């Protein structure tokens, strides 16, 4: 028998993509939005991004969505970025110093405490926290707090945490590919498994205005074969065939 409409609308099947949360920010990548529940980065929950190396793909992946957060007048809080944020590059993403809050937290306990306070107080429009070390119970506490936070919360963690348990409803793996592209693999989401990585075109802010078409696609560049110089010609080419050879006549004279 068919289900009542209210029950059918609230029912979610595991082979279907989830609806996501009530607040969603488009990621800026159409291919990625098509695979995310709700069609973008979710609010009221954690988004965990695993990286083989920090400071390479974070802003390129999350930056386009943060532009909308800043456009609404909210601030973006950064907790413990491993390197000093490059303000000229962030300005190309629409982020300026008036809407950026940089918290230089070093110790794992400091990073965790700062992230908790920002999420609990709704003090920013988005929170980006770098968590090289975090226990599952600490992440679970952040997930509980994030349910009352309206903006997106990104946790950047090392690739070594891939097989660790995580309460984050959305987990991704981001790596750098050729031709300024990002490879994004969805490890966990509310929906069916997605095994094929997504290749997203992502040129760092401002470079698309100065790079030539050839440099924007480095993979099309073919290596130039090294030029080999010809061997020098002998001074006496007419005697070159006998150099280093024994003279038959002289050998016969000595034998006599």
Short mmCIF file of C-alpha atoms in Angstrom, two decimals:
data_model
loop_
_atom_site.label_atom_id
_atom_site.label_comp_id
_atom_site.label_asym_id
_atom_site.label_seq_id
_atom_site.Cartn_x
_atom_site.Cartn_y
_atom_site.Cartn_z
CA UNK A 1 0.00 0.00 0.00
CA UNK A 2 1.26 3.53 -0.69
CA UNK A 3 2.62 5.46 2.26
CA UNK A 4 0.88 8.58 3.54
CA UNK A 5 2.31 11.73 1.88
CA UNK A 6 3.83 13.04 5.11
CA UNK A 7 5.63 9.74 5.72
CA UNK A 8 6.75 9.41 2.11
CA UNK A 9 8.26 12.91 2.17
CA UNK A 10 10.17 12.19 5.39
CA UNK A 11 11.39 8.77 4.27
CA UNK A 12 14.95 8.50 2.99
CA UNK A 13 16.27 5.41 1.23
CA UNK A 14 19.95 4.57 1.29
CA UNK A 15 20.26 4.39 -2.49
CA UNK A 16 19.02 7.98 -2.84
CA UNK A 17 20.91 11.20 -2.29
CA UNK A 18 19.88 12.89 0.94
CA UNK A 19 18.12 16.23 1.02
CA UNK A 20 20.77 17.87 3.16
CA UNK A 21 20.14 20.57 5.75
CA UNK A 22 17.95 23.64 5.66
CA UNK A 23 20.92 25.92 4.96
CA UNK A 24 23.15 25.10 2.00
CA UNK A 25 25.85 27.13 0.24
CA UNK A 26 26.68 26.34 -3.40
CA UNK A 27 30.28 25.18 -3.64
CA UNK A 28 30.95 27.01 -6.90
CA UNK A 29 31.50 23.70 -8.73
CA UNK A 30 28.44 22.37 -10.54
CA UNK A 31 29.79 18.82 -10.69
CA UNK A 32 30.37 18.81 -6.93
CA UNK A 33 27.00 20.35 -6.07
CA UNK A 34 25.31 17.59 -8.06
CA UNK A 35 26.85 15.00 -5.72
CA UNK A 36 26.37 16.79 -2.40
CA UNK A 37 23.15 16.32 -0.41
CA UNK A 38 21.10 19.47 -0.81
CA UNK A 39 23.25 20.72 -3.68
CA UNK A 40 26.07 22.44 -1.79
CA UNK A 41 28.07 22.76 1.41
CA UNK A 42 25.75 22.05 4.34
CA UNK A 43 25.21 24.14 7.42
CA UNK A 44 24.45 22.73 10.89
CA UNK A 45 26.95 19.93 10.50
CA UNK A 46 30.64 19.24 10.01
CA UNK A 47 32.33 18.91 6.64
CA UNK A 48 35.62 17.06 7.01
CA UNK A 49 38.19 17.49 4.25
CA UNK A 50 41.23 15.20 4.20
CA UNK A 51 44.41 16.48 2.56
CA UNK A 52 47.77 14.86 1.80
CA UNK A 53 49.39 18.23 2.56
CA UNK A 54 47.98 21.38 4.14
CA UNK A 55 47.92 24.83 2.50
CA UNK A 56 47.46 23.53 -1.05
CA UNK A 57 43.77 22.94 -1.73
CA UNK A 58 41.80 24.36 1.21
CA UNK A 59 41.00 27.80 -0.18
CA UNK A 60 40.58 26.58 -3.73
CA UNK A 61 37.92 24.12 -2.57
CA UNK A 62 36.06 26.18 0.03
CA UNK A 63 36.81 29.69 -1.25
CA UNK A 64 33.99 30.08 -3.81
CA UNK A 65 31.34 29.32 -1.19
CA UNK A 66 32.90 31.69 1.34
CA UNK A 67 32.40 34.55 -1.09
CA UNK A 68 28.67 34.28 -0.54
CA UNK A 69 29.11 34.10 3.24
CA UNK A 70 31.10 37.34 3.18
CA UNK A 71 28.61 38.97 0.80
CA UNK A 72 25.93 38.51 3.46
CA UNK A 73 28.04 40.57 5.89
CA UNK A 74 29.31 37.67 8.00
CA UNK A 75 32.92 36.92 8.88
CA UNK A 76 35.03 33.85 8.17
CA UNK A 77 36.98 32.54 11.16
CA UNK A 78 40.20 30.57 10.64
CA UNK A 79 41.49 28.43 13.50
CA UNK A 80 45.13 27.41 13.32
CA UNK A 81 45.99 27.65 9.61
CA UNK A 82 49.45 26.13 9.13
CA UNK A 83 50.65 29.13 7.11
CA UNK A 84 49.93 32.83 7.18
CA UNK A 85 46.90 33.51 4.96
CA UNK A 86 47.85 35.21 1.69
CA UNK A 87 45.57 38.23 1.70
CA UNK A 88 46.07 39.31 -1.97
CA UNK A 89 45.06 35.84 -3.12
CA UNK A 90 42.06 35.79 -0.79
CA UNK A 91 40.91 39.15 -2.08
CA UNK A 92 40.51 37.58 -5.52
CA UNK A 93 38.05 35.20 -3.86
CA UNK A 94 36.07 38.14 -2.50
CA UNK A 95 37.53 37.87 1.02
CA UNK A 96 39.15 40.93 2.57
CA UNK A 97 40.71 41.71 5.93
CA UNK A 98 37.44 43.20 7.24
CA UNK A 99 35.71 39.81 7.04
CA UNK A 100 38.56 37.51 8.06
CA UNK A 101 39.40 36.47 11.61
CA UNK A 102 42.70 34.64 12.00
CA UNK A 103 43.20 32.76 15.27
CA UNK A 104 46.77 31.58 15.62
CA UNK A 105 46.17 28.47 17.75
CA UNK A 106 49.03 26.01 17.87
CA UNK A 107 48.33 23.29 20.44
CA UNK A 108 45.59 20.72 19.66
CA UNK A 109 43.71 21.72 22.81
CA UNK A 110 43.79 25.39 21.76
CA UNK A 111 42.47 24.60 18.30
CA UNK A 112 39.67 22.49 19.72
CA UNK A 113 38.68 25.10 22.33
CA UNK A 114 38.63 27.95 19.82
CA UNK A 115 36.55 25.96 17.35
CA UNK A 116 34.08 25.01 20.08
CA UNK A 117 33.62 28.62 21.22
CA UNK A 118 33.12 29.94 17.70
CA UNK A 119 30.56 27.27 16.85
CA UNK A 120 28.75 27.49 20.18
CA UNK A 121 28.35 31.27 20.03
CA UNK A 122 27.56 31.53 16.30
CA UNK A 123 30.24 34.21 16.19
CA UNK A 124 31.03 33.86 12.48
CA UNK A 125 29.38 33.05 9.21
CA UNK A 126 31.76 30.14 8.57
CA UNK A 127 34.45 28.34 10.55
CA UNK A 128 37.57 26.77 9.05
CA UNK A 129 39.62 24.75 11.51
CA UNK A 130 42.83 22.81 10.88
CA UNK A 131 42.87 19.74 13.11
CA UNK A 132 46.01 17.64 12.60
CA UNK A 133 45.22 15.77 15.82
CA UNK A 134 41.71 15.13 17.07
CA UNK A 135 40.11 12.25 18.93
CA UNK A 136 36.77 10.81 17.77
CA UNK A 137 35.02 12.03 20.94
CA UNK A 138 36.30 15.55 20.31
CA UNK A 139 34.97 15.50 16.77
CA UNK A 140 31.67 14.15 18.06
CA UNK A 141 31.38 17.12 20.41
CA UNK A 142 32.01 19.51 17.52
CA UNK A 143 29.34 17.77 15.46
CA UNK A 144 26.80 18.18 18.28
CA UNK A 145 27.64 21.88 18.58
CA UNK A 146 27.53 22.38 14.82
CA UNK A 147 23.86 21.38 14.72
CA UNK A 148 23.02 24.83 16.09
CA UNK A 149 25.50 26.69 13.85
CA UNK A 150 23.93 28.16 10.73
CA UNK A 151 27.03 28.43 8.55
CA UNK A 152 29.36 25.80 7.11
CA UNK A 153 32.05 24.29 9.33
CA UNK A 154 35.11 22.88 7.58
CA UNK A 155 37.58 20.67 9.40
CA UNK A 156 40.84 20.11 7.53
CA UNK A 157 42.59 16.94 8.61
CA UNK A 158 45.56 14.91 7.34
CA UNK A 159 45.19 11.98 4.97
CA UNK A 160 46.35 9.62 7.73
CA UNK A 161 42.94 10.09 9.41
CA UNK A 162 41.10 8.51 6.51
CA UNK A 163 40.44 5.22 8.30
CA UNK A 164 39.69 6.79 11.68
CA UNK A 165 36.03 6.91 12.79
CA UNK A 166 34.45 10.31 12.26
CA UNK A 167 30.98 11.65 13.12
CA UNK A 168 31.11 14.18 10.26
CA UNK A 169 28.16 13.48 7.91
CA UNK A 170 30.24 14.65 4.94
CA UNK A 171 33.86 13.60 4.36
CA UNK A 172 35.94 14.33 1.29
CA UNK A 173 39.48 13.76 0.07
CA UNK A 174 41.01 16.59 -1.98
CA UNK A 175 44.24 16.35 -3.97
CA UNK A 176 45.96 18.52 -6.57
CA UNK A 177 45.90 17.28 -10.17
CA UNK A 178 47.45 18.50 -13.41
CA UNK A 179 46.21 21.60 -15.26
CA UNK A 180 45.28 23.41 -12.03
CA UNK A 181 42.55 20.89 -11.25
CA UNK A 182 41.30 19.45 -7.99
CA UNK A 183 40.52 15.78 -7.54
CA UNK A 184 37.75 15.42 -4.97
CA UNK A 185 36.69 12.02 -3.74
CA UNK A 186 33.53 11.78 -1.64
CA UNK A 187 34.29 9.34 1.15
CA UNK A 188 31.08 9.75 3.14
CA UNK A 189 27.75 11.39 2.47
CA UNK A 190 24.06 10.88 3.07
CA UNK A 191 23.43 8.79 0.01
CA UNK A 192 24.95 6.02 -2.12
CA UNK A 193 28.67 5.54 -2.37
CA UNK A 194 30.55 7.60 -4.93
CA UNK A 195 33.74 5.86 -5.99
CA UNK A 196 34.85 7.96 -8.95
CA UNK A 197 36.79 11.12 -8.01
CA UNK A 198 35.51 14.42 -9.36
CA UNK A 199 37.91 16.54 -11.41
CA UNK A 200 37.19 20.21 -10.74
CA UNK A 201 38.77 23.07 -12.67
CA UNK A 202 40.25 25.39 -10.07
CA UNK A 203 42.83 28.03 -10.97
CA UNK A 204 44.10 29.93 -7.91
CA UNK A 205 42.60 33.38 -7.49
CA UNK A 206 43.79 35.98 -9.95
CA UNK A 207 45.99 33.69 -12.04
CA UNK A 208 43.37 33.17 -14.72
CA UNK A 209 43.90 36.83 -15.72
CA UNK A 210 47.67 36.55 -16.21
CA UNK A 211 48.25 32.97 -17.41
CA UNK A 212 48.44 32.27 -21.11
CA UNK A 213 46.23 29.51 -22.57
CA UNK A 214 49.29 27.30 -22.93
CA UNK A 215 50.29 27.70 -19.28
CA UNK A 216 46.73 27.13 -18.11
CA UNK A 217 47.08 23.59 -19.49
CA UNK A 218 50.64 22.49 -18.64
CA UNK A 219 49.89 18.89 -19.60
CA UNK A 220 49.73 19.92 -23.27
CA UNK A 221 53.35 21.03 -23.18
CA UNK A 222 55.63 18.45 -24.79
CA UNK A 223 59.21 18.13 -23.55
CA UNK A 224 61.75 19.29 -26.09
CA UNK A 225 64.23 16.60 -27.14
CA UNK A 226 67.80 17.49 -26.17
CA UNK A 227 70.02 18.66 -29.03
CA UNK A 228 72.95 16.31 -29.54
CA UNK A 229 76.08 17.77 -31.11
CA UNK A 230 77.69 15.72 -33.90
CA UNK A 231 81.04 14.08 -33.23
CA UNK A 232 84.02 16.21 -34.39
CA UNK A 233 85.43 15.28 -37.76
CA UNK A 234 88.99 13.86 -37.82
CA UNK A 235 91.84 16.12 -38.97
CA UNK A 236 93.06 13.54 -41.53
CA UNK A 237 90.01 11.65 -42.71
CA UNK A 238 92.02 9.71 -45.29
CA UNK A 239 94.03 8.01 -42.50
CA UNK A 240 91.24 7.69 -39.95
CA UNK A 241 90.52 4.09 -40.93
CA UNK A 242 94.00 2.91 -39.99
CA UNK A 243 94.41 4.65 -36.68
CA UNK A 244 94.99 2.13 -33.94
CA UNK A 245 95.44 -0.78 -36.31
CA UNK A 246 98.63 -2.84 -36.74
CA UNK A 247 100.58 -2.42 -40.01
CA UNK A 248 100.66 -5.83 -41.76
CA UNK A 249 103.90 -5.02 -43.64
CA UNK A 250 105.71 -3.98 -40.46
CA UNK A 251 104.54 -7.13 -38.69
CA UNK A 252 105.91 -9.30 -41.53
CA UNK A 253 109.30 -7.50 -41.49
CA UNK A 254 109.70 -8.05 -37.75
CA UNK A 255 108.80 -11.69 -38.09
CA UNK A 256 111.59 -12.08 -40.69
#
